[in-house]
Amino acid sequence: GVDENGKVLGVAVLNGSGFGGARLRPPPGPGGDTGPEGLGMSLGAGSERKVRGPEWKVRASAMAMRTSNPIRQVVDRMDWTRAAMPAAPNSAATAKPALSLSIGDPTVLGGMAVHDLATRAVVEAALSKGANGYSPAIGYEKAREAVAAIHSDAKEGVMLQSKDVILTNGCSHALQMCINALADPGTNVLIPKPGFALYRTLIENAGVDVREYPLVPETNWEADLCALEQLIDHRTTAIIINNPSNPCGAVYSKAHLEGILRLCGRRRIPILADEIYAGFVFPGNEWYSMASINASINVPLLVVGGLSKRFLVPGWRMGWILLYDTNGVLTEIREGLHRLASLIVGPSSLIQVALPAILEGVPSDWHAENVLKLNRQADLCYKAASKCHGLIPFRPQGAMYMMIRIDVSSMHDIESDVEFSQKLVSEENVAVLPGRCFNAPGFFRVTFCMSESDLEEAFHRIKQFCARHAAKSRSSWTK
């Protein structure tokens, strides 16, 4: 407030929106100067504003500043411009079209497309005019019933009701909600190494400690259970299991999952199961949901999934949390998740209204065709990578990714996975993600959901690149 002579009488402090909750604070110094902790200005005659004191700087919160995506940490430090690198021996390299094997989005690379029925379901939901308002925070009842139905199997003793389902804004949001419900700052959560980069981001964002248990590439990326158990202490609140997995493409055997469940049951640790790639399992492998083999062990499970991968619609942002809790161990967690769901007032009403038709109507044959296509493309990549000097691929069993080890000792001027990836895009215009993004130095990850012709071209270039960088005494190996 200012009197008729321009003297500051006080500073209005707003509580909430509008002026209803404002109070007048007297100025802390003569002449209306509010000091370093105030506005740093005075109002003179004619309401002329003059900035005084130190420069105004608004600081970010501690939560914001500890948020960091490992992929961005690595990739943003790489120089992806070909101009920054020495010219490749083949001068035509600069004219090669870009090919990206780095993107985990099945929709952008031209190799896969959403089913028409799913698209029509969304259009019909929009035209119905019944999908324009806010939904309940945990999702519409009919949508949750549809999700519960596709995850129930009476033969396996797995039965869910709508009350066991919480709809979320994509699977990443489901992961975030579960981590925030399970863990307080100072506790710890165990995650796989290599693993999905966002696990670390979400956990550290919550002020929680990350502990990584190793996956063994020579045993189809199964978890080292002895090493995993040694990481558990009284402050461990959850273990994340990703099956089928990103970035490894692993599909765990029933025996291995039983081993994980028994360990967690013995140590009384709940499991957060990331099953977003459920159904993406290649011929010759069998996938078991964590819930399907938990009936006799009864470890409390929080399972996350969604539409994005299997239905090829990551941009629709529809995920879910499934609670398997026959002993009532997760009662408080359930309440906590409901409270957390209220932060965004529910996911997209439009996709929720379409969800029952999508889950019930998209034919199983379409899903099976997509899996067979991905399997062919995985086989193409594996065989092509096996012929590249210095590369050791690990054949995926599912999902849409493959990890490839780099024998840098066989290359004369490449010393790391980051350098390999950077030079590859510089010289051949092929992008891959270095293993360091997943805490797997010495590897790189490829995504194989693009067309077969593009995959063939990409690995043709990778083969040329590896031959060009082969150690001089070994370059004849590629001829």
Tab-separated table of C-alpha atoms in Angstrom:
chain	number	residue	atom	x	y	z
A	1	GLY	CA	0.000	0.000	0.000
A	2	VAL	CA	1.159	3.565	-0.757
A	3	ASP	CA	-0.051	6.846	0.836
A	4	GLU	CA	-0.784	10.043	-1.082
A	5	ASN	CA	2.866	11.067	-0.909
A	6	GLY	CA	4.104	7.766	-2.338
A	7	LYS	CA	5.302	6.373	0.978
A	8	VAL	CA	5.086	2.602	1.206
A	9	LEU	CA	2.712	1.584	3.982
A	10	GLY	CA	3.104	-2.154	3.602
A	11	VAL	CA	3.495	-5.044	1.211
A	12	ALA	CA	0.465	-7.153	0.289
A	13	VAL	CA	1.161	-10.866	0.689
A	14	LEU	CA	-1.242	-13.103	-1.230
A	15	ASN	CA	-2.404	-16.404	0.206
A	16	GLY	CA	-3.885	-18.532	-2.568
A	17	SER	CA	-5.615	-16.906	-5.525
A	18	GLY	CA	-7.057	-13.385	-5.536
A	19	PHE	CA	-6.888	-10.793	-2.756
A	20	GLY	CA	-9.301	-12.449	-0.342
A	21	GLY	CA	-6.472	-13.893	1.732
A	22	ALA	CA	-4.063	-10.946	1.438
A	23	ARG	CA	-2.509	-9.315	4.457
A	24	LEU	CA	-0.554	-6.070	4.685
A	25	ARG	CA	3.040	-6.444	5.912
A	26	PRO	CA	4.770	-3.250	7.190
A	27	PRO	CA	7.882	-2.303	5.251
A	28	PRO	CA	11.001	-3.533	7.071
A	29	GLY	CA	13.049	-0.388	6.458
A	30	PRO	CA	12.697	3.376	6.037
A	31	GLY	CA	11.553	4.699	2.711
A	32	GLY	CA	9.798	1.461	1.866
A	33	ASP	CA	13.025	-0.458	1.108
A	34	THR	CA	12.095	-4.084	1.727
A	35	GLY	CA	15.652	-5.362	2.091
A	36	PRO	CA	17.340	-8.390	0.509
A	37	GLU	CA	14.578	-10.822	1.431
A	38	GLY	CA	11.724	-8.652	0.232
A	39	LEU	CA	10.880	-7.104	-3.074
A	40	GLY	CA	14.094	-5.136	-3.332
A	41	MET	CA	12.317	-1.968	-4.581
A	42	SER	CA	10.575	1.200	-3.390
A	43	LEU	CA	7.597	3.079	-4.724
A	44	GLY	CA	8.024	6.863	-4.971
A	45	ALA	CA	5.632	9.652	-5.884
A	46	GLY	CA	3.658	8.830	-8.970
A	47	SER	CA	4.206	5.120	-8.206
A	48	GLU	CA	7.548	5.120	-9.997
A	49	ARG	CA	9.215	1.666	-9.472
A	50	LYS	CA	12.946	1.540	-8.822
A	51	VAL	CA	14.767	-1.777	-8.416
A	52	ARG	CA	17.313	-1.801	-5.612
A	53	GLY	CA	19.527	-4.291	-3.868
A	54	PRO	CA	21.017	-7.524	-5.246
A	55	GLU	CA	19.895	-9.099	-8.499
A	56	TRP	CA	16.634	-11.009	-8.155
A	57	LYS	CA	17.191	-14.770	-8.562
A	58	VAL	CA	14.496	-17.401	-8.107
A	59	ARG	CA	16.031	-20.709	-7.112
A	60	ALA	CA	14.779	-24.095	-8.273
A	61	SER	CA	13.655	-26.620	-5.694
A	62	ALA	CA	15.960	-29.369	-4.489
A	63	MET	CA	13.608	-31.932	-6.051
A	64	ALA	CA	13.863	-30.270	-9.458
A	65	MET	CA	17.637	-30.023	-9.297
A	66	ARG	CA	18.163	-33.676	-8.374
A	67	THR	CA	16.031	-34.770	-11.336
A	68	SER	CA	18.170	-36.085	-14.170
A	69	ASN	CA	17.578	-38.644	-16.904
A	70	PRO	CA	20.676	-40.852	-17.435
A	71	ILE	CA	20.042	-41.011	-21.191
A	72	ARG	CA	20.040	-37.236	-21.413
A	73	GLN	CA	23.152	-37.042	-19.233
A	74	VAL	CA	25.063	-39.159	-21.752
A	75	VAL	CA	23.499	-38.095	-25.036
A	76	ASP	CA	23.514	-34.368	-24.331
A	77	ARG	CA	27.256	-34.520	-23.742
A	78	MET	CA	27.858	-36.213	-27.071
A	79	ASP	CA	28.606	-34.214	-30.185
A	80	TRP	CA	26.207	-35.680	-32.745
A	81	THR	CA	27.214	-33.360	-35.566
A	82	ARG	CA	29.120	-34.967	-38.379
A	83	ALA	CA	30.935	-31.694	-38.987
A	84	ALA	CA	32.651	-32.050	-35.612
A	85	MET	CA	34.262	-35.332	-36.635
A	86	PRO	CA	37.008	-36.096	-39.147
A	87	ALA	CA	35.583	-36.907	-42.556
A	88	ALA	CA	34.970	-40.583	-43.154
A	89	PRO	CA	37.093	-42.250	-45.838
A	90	ASN	CA	33.953	-42.638	-47.913
A	91	SER	CA	33.073	-39.080	-48.946
A	92	ALA	CA	29.509	-40.179	-49.714
A	93	ALA	CA	28.907	-40.720	-45.974
A	94	THR	CA	27.779	-37.136	-45.526
A	95	ALA	CA	24.912	-37.726	-47.980
A	96	LYS	CA	23.515	-40.822	-46.260
A	97	PRO	CA	19.992	-40.426	-44.862
A	98	ALA	CA	19.651	-40.647	-41.092
A	99	LEU	CA	18.689	-44.008	-39.595
A	100	SER	CA	17.823	-44.141	-35.902
A	101	LEU	CA	18.099	-47.393	-33.966
A	102	SER	CA	17.897	-45.453	-30.720
A	103	ILE	CA	14.216	-44.607	-30.308
A	104	GLY	CA	11.994	-46.840	-28.167
A	105	ASP	CA	8.827	-45.630	-29.873
A	106	PRO	CA	7.250	-48.241	-32.194
A	107	THR	CA	5.202	-45.617	-34.048
A	108	VAL	CA	7.819	-43.226	-35.448
A	109	LEU	CA	10.093	-45.507	-37.474
A	110	GLY	CA	7.545	-46.664	-40.036
A	111	GLY	CA	7.692	-50.352	-39.218
A	112	MET	CA	4.476	-50.756	-37.195
A	113	ALA	CA	1.006	-49.175	-37.093
A	114	VAL	CA	-1.918	-49.009	-34.668
A	115	HIS	CA	-4.952	-51.217	-35.352
A	116	ASP	CA	-7.897	-49.419	-36.994
A	117	LEU	CA	-10.301	-50.635	-34.307
A	118	ALA	CA	-8.333	-48.783	-31.621
A	119	THR	CA	-8.436	-45.585	-33.659
A	120	ARG	CA	-12.173	-45.945	-34.293
A	121	ALA	CA	-12.790	-46.529	-30.576
A	122	VAL	CA	-11.181	-43.183	-29.758
A	123	VAL	CA	-13.097	-41.399	-32.533
A	124	GLU	CA	-16.390	-42.867	-31.305
A	125	ALA	CA	-15.567	-41.892	-27.720
A	126	ALA	CA	-14.975	-38.309	-28.861
A	127	LEU	CA	-18.198	-38.200	-30.905
A	128	SER	CA	-20.219	-39.617	-27.998
A	129	LYS	CA	-19.685	-36.347	-26.091
A	130	GLY	CA	-19.400	-38.482	-22.973
A	131	ALA	CA	-15.631	-38.222	-22.639
A	132	ASN	CA	-15.104	-34.505	-22.165
A	133	GLY	CA	-15.192	-34.134	-18.395
A	134	TYR	CA	-12.973	-35.076	-15.485
A	135	SER	CA	-12.936	-38.719	-14.487
A	136	PRO	CA	-12.522	-40.063	-10.955
A	137	ALA	CA	-8.865	-39.739	-9.929
A	138	ILE	CA	-8.267	-43.496	-10.200
A	139	GLY	CA	-10.209	-43.836	-13.461
A	140	TYR	CA	-13.699	-44.702	-14.645
A	141	GLU	CA	-15.181	-47.901	-13.262
A	142	LYS	CA	-15.853	-49.443	-16.696
A	143	ALA	CA	-12.299	-48.786	-17.838
A	144	ARG	CA	-10.857	-50.323	-14.670
A	145	GLU	CA	-13.155	-53.337	-15.042
A	146	ALA	CA	-11.833	-53.886	-18.570
A	147	VAL	CA	-8.216	-53.788	-17.355
A	148	ALA	CA	-9.001	-56.154	-14.470
A	149	ALA	CA	-10.668	-58.600	-16.872
A	150	ILE	CA	-7.680	-58.969	-19.219
A	151	HIS	CA	-5.358	-59.580	-16.254
A	152	SER	CA	-7.538	-62.192	-14.557
A	153	ASP	CA	-7.074	-65.915	-15.140
A	154	ALA	CA	-9.153	-68.322	-13.082
A	155	LYS	CA	-6.997	-71.298	-14.125
A	156	GLU	CA	-3.905	-69.606	-12.714
A	157	GLY	CA	-5.756	-68.431	-9.620
A	158	VAL	CA	-5.235	-64.789	-10.629
A	159	MET	CA	-8.366	-62.716	-10.143
A	160	LEU	CA	-8.577	-58.943	-10.122
A	161	GLN	CA	-11.467	-56.569	-9.527
A	162	SER	CA	-11.828	-52.961	-10.571
A	163	LYS	CA	-10.852	-51.880	-7.038
A	164	ASP	CA	-7.422	-53.433	-7.665
A	165	VAL	CA	-6.774	-51.196	-10.694
A	166	ILE	CA	-5.625	-47.576	-10.795
A	167	LEU	CA	-5.445	-45.873	-14.189
A	168	THR	CA	-2.502	-43.554	-14.797
A	169	ASN	CA	-1.103	-41.116	-17.322
A	170	GLY	CA	1.060	-43.745	-19.018
A	171	CYS	CA	3.252	-46.444	-17.524
A	172	SER	CA	5.961	-43.981	-16.483
A	173	HIS	CA	3.407	-42.203	-14.308
A	174	ALA	CA	2.396	-45.574	-12.850
A	175	LEU	CA	6.042	-46.209	-11.912
A	176	GLN	CA	6.338	-42.767	-10.346
A	177	MET	CA	3.198	-43.239	-8.266
A	178	CYS	CA	4.330	-46.640	-6.998
A	179	ILE	CA	7.795	-45.376	-6.051
A	180	ASN	CA	6.321	-42.359	-4.257
A	181	ALA	CA	3.851	-44.564	-2.405
A	182	LEU	CA	6.449	-47.150	-1.347
A	183	ALA	CA	9.562	-45.168	-0.487
A	184	ASP	CA	10.506	-42.242	1.747
A	185	PRO	CA	13.706	-40.195	1.455
A	186	GLY	CA	16.577	-42.144	2.968
A	187	THR	CA	15.170	-45.547	2.043
A	188	ASN	CA	16.347	-47.496	-1.012
A	189	VAL	CA	14.886	-49.280	-4.024
A	190	LEU	CA	16.691	-52.003	-6.017
A	191	ILE	CA	16.744	-51.730	-9.798
A	192	PRO	CA	18.290	-53.893	-12.564
A	193	LYS	CA	21.660	-53.117	-14.135
A	194	PRO	CA	21.403	-52.661	-17.109
A	195	GLY	CA	17.958	-51.190	-16.703
A	196	PHE	CA	15.420	-48.683	-17.974
A	197	ALA	CA	17.005	-45.277	-17.388
A	198	LEU	CA	13.867	-43.695	-15.964
A	199	TYR	CA	13.935	-45.953	-12.884
A	200	ARG	CA	16.891	-44.023	-11.490
A	201	THR	CA	15.355	-40.684	-12.443
A	202	LEU	CA	12.072	-41.376	-10.655
A	203	ILE	CA	13.692	-42.838	-7.553
A	204	GLU	CA	16.244	-40.075	-7.089
A	205	ASN	CA	13.559	-37.473	-7.791
A	206	ALA	CA	11.767	-38.781	-4.688
A	207	GLY	CA	14.935	-38.421	-2.586
A	208	VAL	CA	15.302	-42.200	-2.404
A	209	ASP	CA	18.578	-44.120	-2.806
A	210	VAL	CA	19.166	-46.356	-5.829
A	211	ARG	CA	20.850	-49.745	-5.527
A	212	GLU	CA	21.561	-51.744	-8.680
A	213	TYR	CA	21.544	-55.525	-8.881
A	214	PRO	CA	23.475	-57.054	-11.804
A	215	LEU	CA	21.948	-58.887	-14.750
A	216	VAL	CA	24.139	-61.551	-16.351
A	217	PRO	CA	24.241	-61.411	-20.175
A	218	GLU	CA	25.528	-64.985	-20.513
A	219	THR	CA	22.387	-66.320	-18.776
A	220	ASN	CA	19.891	-64.348	-20.875
A	221	TRP	CA	20.244	-61.338	-18.593
A	222	GLU	CA	18.861	-63.100	-15.533
A	223	ALA	CA	19.376	-61.366	-12.199
A	224	ASP	CA	22.290	-62.457	-10.020
A	225	LEU	CA	20.141	-63.371	-7.013
A	226	CYS	CA	23.071	-63.701	-4.613
A	227	ALA	CA	24.255	-60.211	-5.457
A	228	LEU	CA	20.687	-58.917	-5.290
A	229	GLU	CA	20.127	-60.278	-1.781
A	230	GLN	CA	23.367	-58.758	-0.525
A	231	LEU	CA	22.020	-55.310	-1.461
A	232	ILE	CA	18.933	-55.653	0.750
A	233	ASP	CA	18.916	-54.027	4.169
A	234	HIS	CA	16.335	-52.754	6.675
A	235	ARG	CA	15.775	-49.634	4.561
A	236	THR	CA	14.973	-51.477	1.306
A	237	THR	CA	11.365	-50.755	0.375
A	238	ALA	CA	10.954	-52.448	-3.028
A	239	ILE	CA	12.646	-54.333	-5.854
A	240	ILE	CA	11.853	-53.473	-9.468
A	241	ILE	CA	11.639	-56.426	-11.874
A	242	ASN	CA	11.305	-55.678	-15.599
A	243	ASN	CA	10.072	-58.622	-17.676
A	244	PRO	CA	10.205	-58.608	-20.717
A	245	SER	CA	12.984	-56.121	-20.314
A	246	ASN	CA	14.314	-52.875	-21.692
A	247	PRO	CA	17.159	-52.602	-22.744
A	248	CYS	CA	18.057	-56.300	-22.780
A	249	GLY	CA	15.066	-57.975	-24.417
A	250	ALA	CA	15.140	-60.685	-21.735
A	251	VAL	CA	12.172	-62.929	-20.932
A	252	TYR	CA	12.619	-64.671	-17.578
A	253	SER	CA	11.926	-68.355	-17.022
A	254	LYS	CA	9.331	-69.535	-14.519
A	255	ALA	CA	12.080	-70.948	-12.300
A	256	HIS	CA	13.932	-67.641	-12.227
A	257	LEU	CA	10.804	-65.677	-11.337
A	258	GLU	CA	10.008	-68.183	-8.591
A	259	GLY	CA	13.508	-67.638	-7.217
A	260	ILE	CA	12.952	-63.889	-7.133
A	261	LEU	CA	9.565	-64.274	-5.458
A	262	ARG	CA	10.875	-66.648	-2.785
A	263	LEU	CA	13.788	-64.328	-2.021
A	264	CYS	CA	11.414	-61.365	-1.640
A	265	GLY	CA	9.009	-63.410	0.450
A	266	ARG	CA	11.827	-64.472	2.773
A	267	ARG	CA	13.132	-60.907	3.110
A	268	ARG	CA	9.612	-59.374	3.206
A	269	ILE	CA	10.221	-57.000	0.305
A	270	PRO	CA	7.347	-56.051	-2.066
A	271	ILE	CA	7.932	-56.310	-5.813
A	272	LEU	CA	7.252	-53.550	-8.313
A	273	ALA	CA	6.877	-55.481	-11.588
A	274	ASP	CA	7.223	-53.495	-14.800
A	275	GLU	CA	5.322	-55.552	-17.400
A	276	ILE	CA	4.777	-52.886	-20.054
A	277	TYR	CA	6.172	-55.293	-22.697
A	278	ALA	CA	3.817	-58.131	-21.708
A	279	GLY	CA	2.898	-60.083	-24.832
A	280	PHE	CA	6.052	-59.110	-26.745
A	281	VAL	CA	7.570	-62.596	-26.442
A	282	PHE	CA	9.250	-64.358	-29.348
A	283	PRO	CA	8.610	-67.958	-30.471
A	284	GLY	CA	10.512	-70.520	-28.433
A	285	ASN	CA	10.105	-68.512	-25.240
A	286	GLU	CA	7.272	-68.479	-22.719
A	287	TRP	CA	6.338	-65.464	-20.655
A	288	TYR	CA	4.895	-65.689	-17.145
A	289	SER	CA	3.361	-62.738	-15.405
A	290	MET	CA	4.701	-62.305	-11.902
A	291	ALA	CA	1.175	-62.704	-10.532
A	292	SER	CA	0.595	-66.024	-12.303
A	293	ILE	CA	3.278	-67.812	-10.259
A	294	ASN	CA	2.807	-65.922	-7.002
A	295	ALA	CA	-0.303	-67.733	-5.725
A	296	SER	CA	1.580	-70.085	-3.390
A	297	ILE	CA	4.172	-67.500	-2.307
A	298	ASN	CA	1.949	-64.441	-1.801
A	299	VAL	CA	4.499	-61.669	-2.102
A	300	PRO	CA	2.707	-58.308	-2.317
A	301	LEU	CA	2.887	-57.145	-5.940
A	302	LEU	CA	2.451	-53.799	-7.642
A	303	VAL	CA	2.365	-54.446	-11.393
A	304	VAL	CA	2.515	-51.621	-13.923
A	305	GLY	CA	1.526	-51.802	-17.571
A	306	GLY	CA	-0.345	-49.905	-20.242
A	307	LEU	CA	-1.390	-49.520	-23.857
A	308	SER	CA	1.772	-47.898	-25.177
A	309	LYS	CA	3.909	-50.800	-26.413
A	310	ARG	CA	1.602	-53.733	-27.124
A	311	PHE	CA	-1.059	-51.547	-28.735
A	312	LEU	CA	1.554	-49.257	-30.360
A	313	VAL	CA	0.129	-46.022	-28.926
A	314	PRO	CA	2.681	-44.528	-26.483
A	315	GLY	CA	1.349	-41.035	-27.171
A	316	TRP	CA	-2.110	-41.921	-25.856
A	317	ARG	CA	-0.659	-42.000	-22.319
A	318	MET	CA	-2.775	-44.736	-20.785
A	319	GLY	CA	-1.183	-46.869	-18.102
A	320	TRP	CA	-2.274	-48.730	-14.998
A	321	ILE	CA	-1.266	-50.119	-11.633
A	322	LEU	CA	-2.481	-53.566	-10.580
A	323	LEU	CA	-2.469	-54.469	-6.891
A	324	TYR	CA	-2.116	-58.158	-5.964
A	325	ASP	CA	-2.531	-58.325	-2.213
A	326	THR	CA	-4.292	-61.434	-0.937
A	327	ASN	CA	-3.038	-60.912	2.634
A	328	GLY	CA	-3.953	-57.243	2.968
A	329	VAL	CA	-0.321	-56.176	3.265
A	330	LEU	CA	-0.764	-53.269	0.835
A	331	THR	CA	-3.779	-51.630	2.498
A	332	GLU	CA	-1.909	-48.432	3.344
A	333	ILE	CA	-0.128	-48.444	-0.032
A	334	ARG	CA	-3.516	-48.664	-1.757
A	335	GLU	CA	-4.722	-45.596	0.129
A	336	GLY	CA	-1.484	-43.791	-0.668
A	337	LEU	CA	-1.858	-44.520	-4.381
A	338	HIS	CA	-5.424	-43.186	-4.339
A	339	ARG	CA	-4.155	-39.988	-2.745
A	340	LEU	CA	-1.353	-39.669	-5.299
A	341	ALA	CA	-3.813	-40.260	-8.150
A	342	SER	CA	-5.677	-37.119	-7.105
A	343	LEU	CA	-2.660	-34.979	-8.043
A	344	ILE	CA	-3.549	-35.134	-11.757
A	345	VAL	CA	-7.332	-35.616	-11.442
A	346	GLY	CA	-7.191	-38.821	-13.488
A	347	PRO	CA	-5.735	-39.649	-16.923
A	348	SER	CA	-7.341	-38.823	-20.291
A	349	SER	CA	-11.114	-39.281	-20.146
A	350	LEU	CA	-11.170	-39.781	-23.904
A	351	ILE	CA	-8.858	-42.808	-23.865
A	352	GLN	CA	-10.550	-44.188	-20.743
A	353	VAL	CA	-13.936	-44.232	-22.482
A	354	ALA	CA	-12.371	-45.978	-25.488
A	355	LEU	CA	-10.376	-48.422	-23.356
A	356	PRO	CA	-12.917	-51.276	-23.002
A	357	ALA	CA	-13.461	-51.411	-26.778
A	358	ILE	CA	-9.702	-51.381	-27.406
A	359	LEU	CA	-8.867	-54.124	-24.890
A	360	GLU	CA	-11.785	-56.338	-25.890
A	361	GLY	CA	-11.900	-55.648	-29.614
A	362	VAL	CA	-8.356	-55.595	-31.020
A	363	PRO	CA	-7.918	-59.196	-32.248
A	364	SER	CA	-5.274	-61.509	-30.816
A	365	ASP	CA	-4.156	-62.338	-34.384
A	366	TRP	CA	-3.002	-58.750	-34.810
A	367	HIS	CA	-0.899	-58.948	-31.655
A	368	ALA	CA	0.562	-62.277	-32.815
A	369	GLU	CA	1.487	-60.835	-36.222
A	370	ASN	CA	3.310	-57.951	-34.549
A	371	VAL	CA	5.307	-60.369	-32.405
A	372	LEU	CA	6.287	-62.479	-35.415
A	373	LYS	CA	7.349	-59.338	-37.265
A	374	LEU	CA	9.479	-58.175	-34.349
A	375	ASN	CA	11.005	-61.642	-34.090
A	376	ARG	CA	12.031	-61.566	-37.767
A	377	GLN	CA	13.556	-58.143	-37.263
A	378	ALA	CA	15.357	-59.248	-34.104
A	379	ASP	CA	16.773	-62.215	-36.026
A	380	LEU	CA	17.894	-59.944	-38.858
A	381	CYS	CA	19.693	-57.633	-36.406
A	382	TYR	CA	21.302	-60.488	-34.502
A	383	LYS	CA	22.662	-62.157	-37.625
A	384	ALA	CA	23.842	-58.866	-39.106
A	385	ALA	CA	25.562	-57.760	-35.896
A	386	SER	CA	27.256	-61.164	-35.596
A	387	LYS	CA	29.040	-60.440	-38.896
A	388	CYS	CA	30.416	-57.077	-37.739
A	389	HIS	CA	34.011	-56.939	-36.593
A	390	GLY	CA	34.319	-56.442	-32.838
A	391	LEU	CA	30.606	-56.784	-32.029
A	392	ILE	CA	29.025	-59.478	-29.833
A	393	PRO	CA	25.203	-59.367	-29.939
A	394	PHE	CA	22.918	-61.011	-27.362
A	395	ARG	CA	19.817	-62.441	-29.024
A	396	PRO	CA	16.671	-60.929	-27.430
A	397	GLN	CA	13.786	-63.139	-26.335
A	398	GLY	CA	11.182	-60.394	-26.417
A	399	ALA	CA	10.415	-56.639	-26.296
A	400	MET	CA	11.975	-54.558	-29.116
A	401	TYR	CA	15.598	-54.090	-28.090
A	402	MET	CA	18.957	-55.838	-28.389
A	403	MET	CA	22.159	-55.224	-26.469
A	404	ILE	CA	25.455	-55.535	-28.354
A	405	ARG	CA	28.857	-55.736	-26.679
A	406	ILE	CA	31.764	-53.819	-28.240
A	407	ASP	CA	35.232	-55.344	-28.146
A	408	VAL	CA	37.089	-52.040	-28.123
A	409	SER	CA	40.424	-53.881	-27.924
A	410	SER	CA	39.831	-54.971	-31.536
A	411	MET	CA	39.434	-51.381	-32.744
A	412	HIS	CA	42.350	-49.032	-33.272
A	413	ASP	CA	40.723	-45.701	-32.419
A	414	ILE	CA	37.615	-46.391	-30.314
A	415	GLU	CA	37.905	-46.640	-26.555
A	416	SER	CA	34.315	-46.653	-25.270
A	417	ASP	CA	30.675	-47.238	-26.148
A	418	VAL	CA	30.090	-43.481	-26.103
A	419	GLU	CA	32.875	-42.876	-28.606
A	420	PHE	CA	31.615	-45.748	-30.773
A	421	SER	CA	28.094	-44.283	-30.847
A	422	GLN	CA	29.284	-40.768	-31.525
A	423	LYS	CA	31.582	-41.742	-34.387
A	424	LEU	CA	28.933	-44.042	-35.856
A	425	VAL	CA	26.424	-41.228	-36.231
A	426	SER	CA	29.149	-38.887	-37.466
A	427	GLU	CA	30.454	-41.194	-40.172
A	428	GLU	CA	27.440	-43.324	-41.114
A	429	ASN	CA	24.461	-41.278	-39.888
A	430	VAL	CA	23.221	-44.228	-37.808
A	431	ALA	CA	22.140	-43.478	-34.234
A	432	VAL	CA	22.331	-46.028	-31.414
A	433	LEU	CA	22.267	-45.536	-27.644
A	434	PRO	CA	25.539	-46.160	-25.809
A	435	GLY	CA	25.294	-48.688	-23.004
A	436	ARG	CA	26.310	-46.053	-20.491
A	437	CYS	CA	22.750	-44.720	-20.764
A	438	PHE	CA	21.668	-47.921	-19.003
A	439	ASN	CA	24.760	-48.216	-16.782
A	440	ALA	CA	26.174	-50.863	-19.126
A	441	PRO	CA	29.473	-49.443	-20.401
A	442	GLY	CA	30.962	-51.416	-23.267
A	443	PHE	CA	27.571	-52.110	-24.872
A	444	PHE	CA	25.142	-50.270	-27.112
A	445	ARG	CA	21.396	-50.769	-27.549
A	446	VAL	CA	19.491	-50.982	-30.805
A	447	THR	CA	15.751	-50.793	-31.364
A	448	PHE	CA	14.501	-53.043	-34.172
A	449	CYS	CA	10.919	-51.870	-34.749
A	450	MET	CA	11.701	-50.086	-38.038
A	451	SER	CA	11.256	-51.664	-41.475
A	452	GLU	CA	13.467	-54.598	-42.456
A	453	SER	CA	14.935	-52.662	-45.376
A	454	ASP	CA	16.018	-49.848	-43.046
A	455	LEU	CA	17.482	-52.359	-40.586
A	456	GLU	CA	19.462	-54.015	-43.375
A	457	GLU	CA	20.821	-50.664	-44.496
A	458	ALA	CA	21.664	-49.622	-40.922
A	459	PHE	CA	23.665	-52.783	-40.229
A	460	HIS	CA	25.340	-52.592	-43.631
A	461	ARG	CA	26.684	-49.214	-42.546
A	462	ILE	CA	27.593	-50.499	-39.082
A	463	LYS	CA	29.562	-53.346	-40.676
A	464	GLN	CA	31.464	-50.884	-42.862
A	465	PHE	CA	32.118	-48.685	-39.855
A	466	CYS	CA	33.482	-51.559	-37.755
A	467	ALA	CA	35.734	-52.718	-40.582
A	468	ARG	CA	37.067	-49.216	-41.032
A	469	HIS	CA	37.951	-48.920	-37.335
A	470	ALA	CA	39.347	-52.442	-36.917
A	471	ALA	CA	42.808	-52.679	-35.434
A	472	LYS	CA	45.281	-52.755	-38.323
A	473	SER	CA	46.539	-56.243	-37.592
A	474	ARG	CA	42.970	-57.582	-37.496
A	475	SER	CA	41.264	-55.660	-40.283
A	476	SER	CA	41.585	-58.678	-42.550
A	477	TRP	CA	39.028	-60.481	-40.379
A	478	THR	CA	36.187	-58.537	-41.971
A	479	LYS	CA	37.236	-59.218	-45.556
